[in-house]
Coordinates of N, CA and C in Angstrom, one line a residue:
X1 N 109.4 70.8 106.9 CA 108.8 72.1 107.0 C 108.4 72.4 108.4
X2 N 108.5 73.8 108.6 CA 108.1 74.1 110.0 C 107.6 75.4 110.2
X3 N 106.8 75.6 111.2 CA 106.4 77.0 111.6 C 105.9 76.9 113.0
X4 N 105.7 78.1 113.6 CA 105.5 78.2 115.0 C 104.0 78.2 115.5
X5 N 103.1 78.0 114.5 CA 101.7 78.0 114.9 C 101.4 76.8 115.8
X6 N 100.7 77.0 116.9 CA 100.3 75.9 117.7 C 98.9 75.4 117.2
X7 N 98.8 74.1 117.2 CA 97.6 73.5 116.7 C 96.8 73.1 117.9
X8 N 95.6 73.7 118.1 CA 94.8 73.4 119.2 C 95.4 74.0 120.5
X9 N 94.6 73.8 121.6 CA 95.1 74.4 122.9 C 94.9 73.3 124.0
X10 N 95.6 72.2 123.9 CA 95.5 71.2 124.9 C 96.1 71.7 126.2
X11 N 95.7 71.1 127.3 CA 96.2 71.5 128.6 C 97.5 70.7 128.8
X12 N 98.6 71.4 129.0 CA 99.9 70.8 129.1 C 100.5 71.0 130.5
X13 N 101.4 70.1 130.9 CA 102.0 70.2 132.2 C 103.1 71.3 132.1
X14 N 103.5 71.7 133.3 CA 104.5 72.8 133.4 C 105.8 72.3 132.6
X15 N 106.2 71.1 132.8 CA 107.4 70.6 132.2 C 107.2 70.6 130.7
X16 N 106.1 70.2 130.2 CA 105.9 70.1 128.7 C 105.9 71.5 128.2
X17 N 105.2 72.5 128.9 CA 105.2 73.8 128.4 C 106.7 74.4 128.4
X18 N 107.5 74.1 129.4 CA 108.9 74.6 129.4 C 109.7 74.0 128.3
X19 N 109.4 72.7 128.0 CA 110.1 72.0 126.9 C 109.8 72.7 125.6
X20 N 108.5 73.0 125.4 CA 108.1 73.6 124.1 C 108.7 75.0 124.0
X21 N 108.8 75.7 125.1 CA 109.4 77.0 125.1 C 110.9 76.9 124.6
X22 N 111.5 75.9 125.1 CA 112.9 75.7 124.6 C 113.0 75.3 123.2
X23 N 112.1 74.5 122.7 CA 112.1 74.1 121.3 C 111.8 75.3 120.4
X24 N 110.8 76.2 120.8 CA 110.5 77.4 120.0 C 111.7 78.3 120.0
X25 N 112.4 78.5 121.1 CA 113.5 79.3 121.2 C 114.7 78.8 120.3
X26 N 114.8 77.5 120.3 CA 115.9 76.9 119.5 C 115.7 77.1 118.0
X27 N 114.4 77.0 117.6 CA 114.1 77.2 116.2 C 114.4 78.7 115.8
X28 N 114.0 79.6 116.7 CA 114.2 81.0 116.4 C 115.7 81.4 116.3
X29 N 116.5 80.9 117.3 CA 117.9 81.2 117.3 C 118.6 80.6 116.1
X30 N 118.3 79.3 115.8 CA 118.9 78.7 114.7 C 118.6 79.4 113.4
X31 N 117.3 79.8 113.3 CA 116.9 80.6 112.1 C 117.8 81.8 111.9
X32 N 118.1 82.5 113.0 CA 118.8 83.7 112.9 C 120.3 83.5 112.8
X33 N 120.9 82.6 113.5 CA 122.3 82.4 113.6 C 122.9 81.2 112.8
X34 N 122.0 80.3 112.5 CA 122.5 79.0 111.9 C 122.8 78.0 112.9
X35 N 122.7 76.7 112.5 CA 122.9 75.7 113.5 C 124.3 75.7 114.1
X36 N 125.3 75.8 113.2 CA 126.7 75.7 113.6 C 127.1 76.8 114.6
X37 N 126.5 78.0 114.5 CA 126.9 79.1 115.4 C 126.0 79.2 116.6
X38 N 125.0 78.4 116.7 CA 124.0 78.4 117.8 C 124.6 77.7 119.0
X39 N 124.5 78.2 120.2 CA 125.0 77.6 121.4 C 123.8 77.3 122.3
X40 N 124.1 76.5 123.3 CA 123.1 76.2 124.3 C 122.8 77.5 125.1
X41 N 123.8 78.3 125.3 CA 123.7 79.6 126.0 C 122.7 80.5 125.2
X42 N 122.9 80.5 123.9 CA 122.0 81.3 123.0 C 120.5 80.9 123.2
X43 N 120.3 79.6 123.2 CA 119.0 79.1 123.3 C 118.4 79.4 124.7
X44 N 119.2 79.2 125.7 CA 118.8 79.5 127.1 C 118.4 80.9 127.2
X45 N 119.2 81.8 126.7 CA 118.9 83.3 126.8 C 117.6 83.6 126.1
X46 N 117.4 83.1 124.9 CA 116.2 83.3 124.1 C 115.0 82.8 124.9
X47 N 115.1 81.7 125.6 CA 114.0 81.2 126.3 C 113.8 81.7 127.7
X48 N 114.7 82.6 128.2 CA 114.7 83.1 129.5 C 115.0 82.0 130.6
X49 N 115.9 81.1 130.2 CA 116.2 79.9 131.0 C 117.7 79.8 131.3
X50 N 118.1 78.9 132.2 CA 119.5 78.7 132.5 C 120.0 77.6 131.6
X51 N 121.4 77.6 131.4 CA 122.0 76.5 130.6 C 121.6 75.2 131.2
X52 N 121.6 75.1 132.6 CA 121.3 73.8 133.2 C 119.8 73.4 132.9
X53 N 118.9 74.3 132.8 CA 117.6 74.0 132.4 C 117.5 73.4 131.0
X54 N 118.2 73.9 130.1 CA 118.2 73.4 128.8 C 118.8 71.9 128.8
X55 N 119.9 71.7 129.5 CA 120.5 70.4 129.6 C 119.6 69.4 130.3
X56 N 118.8 69.9 131.2 CA 117.8 69.0 131.9 C 116.9 68.3 130.9
X57 N 116.5 69.1 129.9 CA 115.5 68.5 128.9 C 116.2 67.9 127.7
X58 N 117.4 68.4 127.3 CA 118.1 68.0 126.1 C 119.5 67.8 126.4
X59 N 120.1 66.6 126.2 CA 121.4 66.3 126.6 C 122.5 67.1 125.8
X60 N 122.2 67.3 124.5 CA 123.1 68.0 123.6 C 122.4 69.0 122.7
X61 N 123.1 69.8 122.1 CA 122.6 70.7 121.1 C 122.0 70.0 119.9
X62 N 122.6 68.9 119.5 CA 122.1 68.1 118.4 C 120.7 67.5 118.8
X63 N 120.6 67.0 120.0 CA 119.3 66.4 120.4 C 118.3 67.4 120.4
X64 N 118.6 68.6 120.9 CA 117.6 69.7 120.9 C 117.2 70.1 119.5
X65 N 118.1 70.2 118.6 CA 117.8 70.6 117.2 C 116.9 69.5 116.6
X66 N 117.2 68.3 116.8 CA 116.4 67.2 116.2 C 115.0 67.3 116.8
X67 N 114.9 67.5 118.0 CA 113.5 67.6 118.7 C 112.8 68.8 118.2
X68 N 113.5 70.0 118.0 CA 112.8 71.2 117.6 C 112.3 71.1 116.2
X69 N 113.1 70.5 115.3 CA 112.7 70.4 113.9 C 111.6 69.4 113.8
X70 N 111.7 68.3 114.5 CA 110.7 67.2 114.4 C 109.3 67.8 114.9
X71 N 109.3 68.5 116.0 CA 108.0 69.0 116.5 C 107.5 70.1 115.7
X72 N 108.3 71.0 115.3 CA 107.9 72.1 114.5 C 107.3 71.7 113.1
X73 N 108.0 70.7 112.6 CA 107.5 70.1 111.3 C 106.2 69.4 111.5
X74 N 106.0 68.7 112.5 CA 104.8 68.0 112.8 C 103.6 69.0 113.0
X75 N 103.9 70.1 113.6 CA 102.9 71.2 113.8 C 102.5 71.7 112.4
X76 N 103.5 71.9 111.6 CA 103.2 72.5 110.2 C 102.3 71.5 109.4
X77 N 102.7 70.2 109.5 CA 101.9 69.2 108.8 C 100.4 69.2 109.3
X78 N 100.3 69.3 110.6 CA 98.9 69.3 111.2 C 98.1 70.5 110.7
X79 N 98.8 71.6 110.6 CA 98.2 72.9 110.1 C 97.8 72.7 108.7
X80 N 98.7 72.2 107.9 CA 98.4 72.0 106.4 C 97.2 71.0 106.3
X81 N 97.2 69.9 107.0 CA 96.0 69.0 107.0 C 94.7 69.7 107.3
X82 N 94.7 70.5 108.3 CA 93.5 71.2 108.7 C 93.1 72.2 107.6
X83 N 94.0 72.9 107.1 CA 93.7 73.9 106.0 C 93.2 73.2 104.8
X84 N 93.8 72.1 104.4 CA 93.5 71.5 103.1 C 92.1 70.8 103.2
X85 N 91.8 70.3 104.4 CA 90.5 69.6 104.6 C 89.3 70.6 104.4
X86 N 89.6 71.9 104.5 CA 88.5 72.8 104.3 C 88.3 73.3 102.9
X87 N 89.1 72.7 102.0 CA 89.2 73.1 100.5 C 88.6 72.0 99.7
X88 N 87.8 72.3 98.7 CA 87.2 71.3 97.8 C 88.0 71.2 96.5
X89 N 88.2 70.0 96.0 CA 88.9 69.8 94.8 C 90.4 69.6 94.9
X90 N 90.9 68.7 94.1 CA 92.3 68.3 94.2 C 93.2 69.5 93.8
X91 N 92.9 70.2 92.7 CA 93.7 71.3 92.3 C 93.8 72.4 93.3
X92 N 92.7 72.7 93.9 CA 92.6 73.8 94.9 C 93.3 73.4 96.2
X93 N 93.2 72.1 96.5 CA 93.9 71.6 97.7 C 95.5 71.7 97.5
X94 N 95.9 71.3 96.4 CA 97.4 71.4 96.1 C 97.8 72.8 96.0
X95 N 97.0 73.7 95.4 CA 97.4 75.1 95.4 C 97.4 75.7 96.7
X96 N 96.5 75.3 97.6 CA 96.5 75.8 99.0 C 97.8 75.4 99.7
X97 N 98.2 74.1 99.5 CA 99.5 73.7 100.1 C 100.7 74.6 99.7
X98 N 100.7 75.0 98.4 CA 101.8 75.9 97.9 C 101.7 77.2 98.6
X99 N 100.4 77.7 98.8 CA 100.3 79.0 99.5 C 100.8 78.9 100.9
X100 N 100.6 77.8 101.6 CA 101.0 77.6 103.0 C 102.6 77.5 103.0
X101 N 103.1 76.9 102.0 CA 104.6 76.7 102.0 C 105.3 78.0 101.6
X102 N 104.7 78.8 100.8 CA 105.2 80.1 100.4 C 104.2 81.2 100.6
X103 N 103.9 81.6 101.8 CA 102.9 82.5 102.1 C 103.3 84.0 101.9
X104 N 102.4 84.9 101.9 CA 102.7 86.3 101.8 C 103.5 86.7 103.1
X105 N 104.2 87.8 103.0 CA 105.1 88.2 104.1 C 104.3 88.4 105.4
X106 N 103.0 88.7 105.3 CA 102.2 89.0 106.5 C 101.7 87.7 107.2
X107 N 102.0 86.5 106.5 CA 101.5 85.3 107.1 C 102.7 84.4 107.4
X108 N 102.6 83.8 108.6 CA 103.7 82.9 109.0 C 103.7 81.6 108.3
X109 N 104.9 81.2 107.8 CA 105.0 79.9 107.1 C 106.1 79.1 107.6
X110 N 106.6 78.2 106.8 CA 107.7 77.3 107.2 C 109.0 78.2 107.4
X111 N 109.8 77.8 108.4 CA 111.1 78.5 108.5 C 112.1 77.7 107.7
X112 N 112.2 78.0 106.4 CA 113.0 77.3 105.5 C 114.5 77.4 105.9
X113 N 114.9 78.5 106.5 CA 116.3 78.6 106.9 C 116.7 77.5 107.9
X114 N 115.9 77.2 108.8 CA 116.1 76.1 109.7 C 116.2 74.8 109.0
X115 N 115.3 74.6 108.1 CA 115.3 73.3 107.4 C 116.5 73.1 106.4
X116 N 117.0 74.2 105.9 CA 118.2 74.1 105.1 C 119.4 73.6 105.9
X117 N 119.5 74.2 107.1 CA 120.5 73.7 108.1 C 120.3 72.3 108.4
X118 N 119.0 71.9 108.6 CA 118.7 70.6 109.0 C 119.1 69.6 107.9
X119 N 118.8 69.9 106.7 CA 119.1 69.0 105.6 C 120.6 68.8 105.5
X120 N 121.4 69.9 105.8 CA 122.9 69.8 105.8 C 123.3 68.8 106.8
X121 N 122.7 68.8 108.0 CA 123.1 67.9 109.0 C 122.7 66.4 108.6
X122 N 121.5 66.3 108.0 CA 121.0 65.0 107.6 C 121.9 64.3 106.5
X123 N 122.6 65.1 105.8 CA 123.5 64.4 104.7 C 124.5 63.5 105.4
X124 N 125.0 63.9 106.6 CA 126.0 63.1 107.2 C 125.7 62.5 108.5
X125 N 124.5 62.7 109.0 CA 124.1 62.2 110.3 C 122.8 61.4 110.2
X126 N 122.8 60.1 110.5 CA 121.7 59.2 110.3 C 120.5 59.6 111.2
X127 N 120.8 60.1 112.4 CA 119.8 60.5 113.3 C 118.9 61.6 112.7
X128 N 119.6 62.6 112.1 CA 118.8 63.7 111.5 C 118.1 63.2 110.2
X129 N 118.8 62.2 109.5 CA 118.2 61.7 108.3 C 116.9 60.9 108.6
X130 N 116.9 60.2 109.7 CA 115.7 59.4 110.1 C 114.5 60.3 110.4
X131 N 114.8 61.5 111.0 CA 113.7 62.4 111.3 C 113.1 62.9 110.0
X132 N 114.0 63.3 109.0 CA 113.6 63.8 107.7 C 112.8 62.7 107.0
X133 N 113.2 61.5 107.0 CA 112.6 60.4 106.3 C 111.2 60.2 106.9
X134 N 111.0 60.2 108.2 CA 109.8 59.9 108.8 C 108.8 61.0 108.4
X135 N 109.2 62.3 108.5 CA 108.3 63.4 108.2 C 108.0 63.4 106.7
X136 N 109.0 63.0 105.9 CA 108.8 63.1 104.4 C 107.8 62.0 104.0
X137 N 107.8 60.9 104.6 CA 106.8 59.8 104.3 C 105.4 60.3 104.5
X138 N 105.1 61.0 105.6 CA 103.8 61.5 105.8 C 103.4 62.6 104.8
X139 N 104.4 63.4 104.5 CA 104.2 64.5 103.5 C 103.8 64.0 102.2
X140 N 104.6 63.0 101.7 CA 104.4 62.3 100.4 C 103.0 61.6 100.4
X141 N 102.7 61.0 101.5 CA 101.4 60.3 101.5 C 100.2 61.3 101.4
X142 N 100.3 62.5 102.0 CA 99.3 63.5 101.8 C 99.2 63.9 100.4
X143 N 100.3 64.3 99.8 CA 100.3 64.8 98.4 C 99.8 63.7 97.4
X144 N 100.3 62.5 97.6 CA 99.9 61.4 96.7 C 98.4 61.1 96.9
X145 N 97.9 61.2 98.1 CA 96.5 61.0 98.4 C 95.6 62.0 97.6
X146 N 96.0 63.2 97.6 CA 95.3 64.3 96.9 C 95.3 64.0 95.4
X147 N 96.5 63.7 94.9 CA 96.6 63.4 93.5 C 95.8 62.2 93.1
X148 N 95.8 61.1 93.9 CA 95.0 59.9 93.6 C 93.5 60.3 93.6
X149 N 93.1 61.1 94.5 CA 91.7 61.5 94.6 C 91.3 62.3 93.4
X150 N 92.2 63.2 92.9 CA 91.9 64.0 91.8 C 91.8 63.2 90.5
X151 N 92.6 62.2 90.4 CA 92.6 61.3 89.2 C 91.3 60.5 89.2
X152 N 90.9 59.9 90.4 CA 89.7 59.1 90.6 C 88.5 59.9 90.2
X153 N 88.5 61.2 90.6 CA 87.3 62.1 90.3 C 87.3 62.6 88.9
X154 N 88.3 62.3 88.1 CA 88.4 62.9 86.8 C 88.9 64.3 86.7
X155 N 89.4 64.8 87.8 CA 89.8 66.2 87.9 C 91.2 66.4 87.4
X156 N 92.1 65.4 87.6 CA 93.5 65.5 87.3 C 93.9 64.5 86.2
X157 N 94.8 64.9 85.4 CA 95.5 64.0 84.4 C 97.0 64.1 84.6
X158 N 97.6 63.0 85.1 CA 99.0 63.0 85.5 C 99.8 62.4 84.4
X159 N 101.1 62.8 84.3 CA 102.0 62.2 83.4 C 102.6 60.9 83.9
X160 N 102.6 60.7 85.2 CA 103.1 59.5 85.8 C 102.2 59.1 87.0
X161 N 102.5 58.0 87.7 CA 101.6 57.6 88.8 C 101.7 58.6 89.9
X162 N 100.7 58.7 90.7 CA 100.6 59.7 91.8 C 101.8 59.8 92.7
X163 N 102.3 58.6 93.1 CA 103.4 58.7 94.1 C 104.6 59.4 93.5
X164 N 104.9 59.1 92.2 CA 106.0 59.7 91.5 C 105.8 61.2 91.4
X165 N 104.6 61.6 91.0 CA 104.2 63.0 90.9 C 104.3 63.7 92.3
X166 N 103.9 63.0 93.3 CA 104.0 63.6 94.7 C 105.5 63.8 95.0
X167 N 106.4 62.9 94.7 CA 107.8 63.1 95.0 C 108.4 64.3 94.2
X168 N 107.9 64.4 92.9 CA 108.4 65.5 92.1 C 108.0 66.8 92.7
X169 N 106.7 66.9 93.1 CA 106.2 68.1 93.7 C 106.9 68.5 95.0
X170 N 107.1 67.5 95.9 CA 107.8 67.7 97.1 C 109.2 68.2 96.9
X171 N 109.9 67.6 95.9 CA 111.2 68.0 95.6 C 111.3 69.4 95.1
X172 N 110.2 69.8 94.2 CA 110.2 71.1 93.7 C 109.9 72.2 94.8
X173 N 109.1 71.8 95.7 CA 108.9 72.8 96.9 C 110.1 73.0 97.6
X174 N 110.8 71.9 98.0 CA 112.1 72.1 98.7 C 113.1 72.8 97.9
X175 N 113.2 72.5 96.6 CA 114.2 73.2 95.7 C 113.9 74.7 95.6
X176 N 112.6 75.1 95.5 CA 112.3 76.5 95.4 C 112.6 77.2 96.8
X177 N 112.4 76.4 97.9 CA 112.7 77.0 99.2 C 114.2 77.3 99.3
X178 N 115.0 76.4 98.8 CA 116.5 76.7 98.8 C 116.8 77.8 97.9
X179 N 116.3 77.8 96.6 CA 116.7 78.8 95.7 C 116.2 80.2 96.1
X180 N 115.1 80.3 96.8 CA 114.6 81.6 97.2 C 115.4 82.2 98.3
X181 N 116.3 81.4 98.9 CA 117.2 81.9 99.9 C 118.6 82.1 99.5
X182 N 119.0 81.4 98.5 CA 120.5 81.5 98.1 C 120.7 82.1 96.7
X183 N 119.6 82.5 96.0 CA 119.8 83.2 94.7 C 118.8 84.4 94.7
X184 N 119.1 85.2 93.7 CA 118.2 86.4 93.5 C 117.2 86.2 92.3
X185 N 117.2 85.0 91.8 CA 116.4 84.7 90.6 C 114.9 84.4 91.0
X186 N 114.6 84.0 92.2 CA 113.2 83.7 92.6 C 113.0 84.0 94.1
X187 N 111.9 84.6 94.4 CA 111.5 84.7 95.8 C 110.3 83.9 96.1
X188 N 109.7 84.0 97.3 CA 108.6 83.2 97.7 C 107.4 83.4 96.8
X189 N 107.2 84.7 96.4 CA 106.0 85.0 95.5 C 106.2 84.3 94.2
X190 N 107.4 84.4 93.6 CA 107.7 83.8 92.3 C 107.6 82.3 92.4
X191 N 108.1 81.7 93.5 CA 108.0 80.2 93.7 C 106.6 79.8 93.7
X192 N 105.7 80.5 94.5 CA 104.3 80.2 94.6 C 103.7 80.2 93.2
X193 N 103.9 81.2 92.5 CA 103.3 81.4 91.1 C 103.7 80.2 90.2
X194 N 105.0 79.9 90.2 CA 105.5 78.9 89.3 C 104.9 77.5 89.7
X195 N 104.9 77.2 91.0 CA 104.4 75.9 91.4 C 102.9 75.8 91.2
X196 N 102.1 76.9 91.5 CA 100.7 76.8 91.2 C 100.4 76.6 89.8
X197 N 101.2 77.2 88.9 CA 101.0 77.0 87.5 C 101.2 75.6 87.1
X198 N 102.2 75.0 87.7 CA 102.5 73.6 87.5 C 101.4 72.7 87.9
X199 N 100.8 73.0 89.0 CA 99.6 72.3 89.5 C 98.4 72.5 88.6
X200 N 98.2 73.7 88.1 CA 97.1 73.9 87.2 C 97.2 73.1 86.0
X201 N 98.4 72.8 85.6 CA 98.6 72.0 84.4 C 98.2 70.5 84.6
X202 N 98.0 70.1 85.8 CA 97.5 68.8 86.1 C 96.0 68.6 85.8
X203 N 95.3 69.8 85.7 CA 93.9 69.7 85.6 C 93.5 69.1 84.3
X204 N 92.6 68.1 84.4 CA 92.2 67.3 83.2 C 91.4 68.2 82.3
X205 N 91.8 68.2 81.0 CA 91.1 69.0 80.0 C 89.9 68.2 79.4
X206 N 88.8 68.8 79.2 CA 87.7 68.2 78.6 C 88.0 67.9 77.1
X207 N 87.6 66.7 76.6 CA 87.9 66.4 75.2 C 87.2 67.5 74.3
X208 N 87.8 67.7 73.1 CA 87.2 68.7 72.2 C 85.8 68.3 71.8
X209 N 85.0 69.3 71.6 CA 83.6 69.1 71.3 C 83.5 68.6 69.8
X210 N 83.1 67.4 69.6 CA 83.0 66.9 68.2 C 81.6 66.7 67.8
X211 N 80.7 67.5 68.4 CA 79.2 67.3 68.0 C 79.0 67.7 66.6
X212 N 79.8 68.7 66.1 CA 79.5 69.1 64.7 C 79.8 68.0 63.7
X213 N 81.0 67.3 64.0 CA 81.4 66.2 63.2 C 80.3 65.1 63.2
X214 N 79.9 64.8 64.5 CA 78.9 63.8 64.6 C 77.6 64.2 63.9
X215 N 77.2 65.5 64.0 CA 76.0 65.9 63.3 C 76.1 65.8 61.8
X216 N 77.3 66.1 61.3 CA 77.5 66.0 59.9 C 77.4 64.6 59.4
X217 N 77.9 63.6 60.2 CA 77.8 62.3 59.8 C 76.3 61.8 59.8
X218 N 75.5 62.4 60.7 CA 74.1 62.0 60.9 C 73.3 62.4 59.6
X219 N 73.7 63.6 59.1 CA 73.0 64.1 57.9 C 73.4 63.5 56.6
X220 N 74.5 62.8 56.6 CA 75.0 62.2 55.4 C 74.1 61.1 54.9

């Protein structure tokens, strides 16, 4: 997952700032044109740089895409961590994650078009797949941690162990991201509603009140 929000405002060197400008431009161009049709010239133009400047930082287009997706995805995860830490309760934390993955049109969220292209490359390219696996491990750890916390606090009741539920939820998020872009059956709003309903179903239900039965036995 990715988005262009910057986390914090650390002081960066000129070279690092230029590198980030190229990464941001790469994500924007790939989102619009697709990975296969994107050229170094396109990225250089979008960043207001020369082709030589792009090659100075990134040897090939593939290296640039891998770096752009990895950094953008890391920024999104940092953003999610910060947002979730301000929310109380496992159910609300998970629902907030869904809001961030499928925000309203007025709010910037993951650039799923870029990630769909990235997944396509990862199917056949181990370098892309390694980046996905590294990011996915951290994503699953966060989801599983929230689920485990919810179970420990008695807030959640899961059908399987937290790690498996985390994998199912992550897969559902990615699946809805794909479907919302290649079908007319669901959009981001619909995906958010369906996934939040699924999360609400995790909420542990209080046992039925049997005080009347107990009272009846007392009077017998």
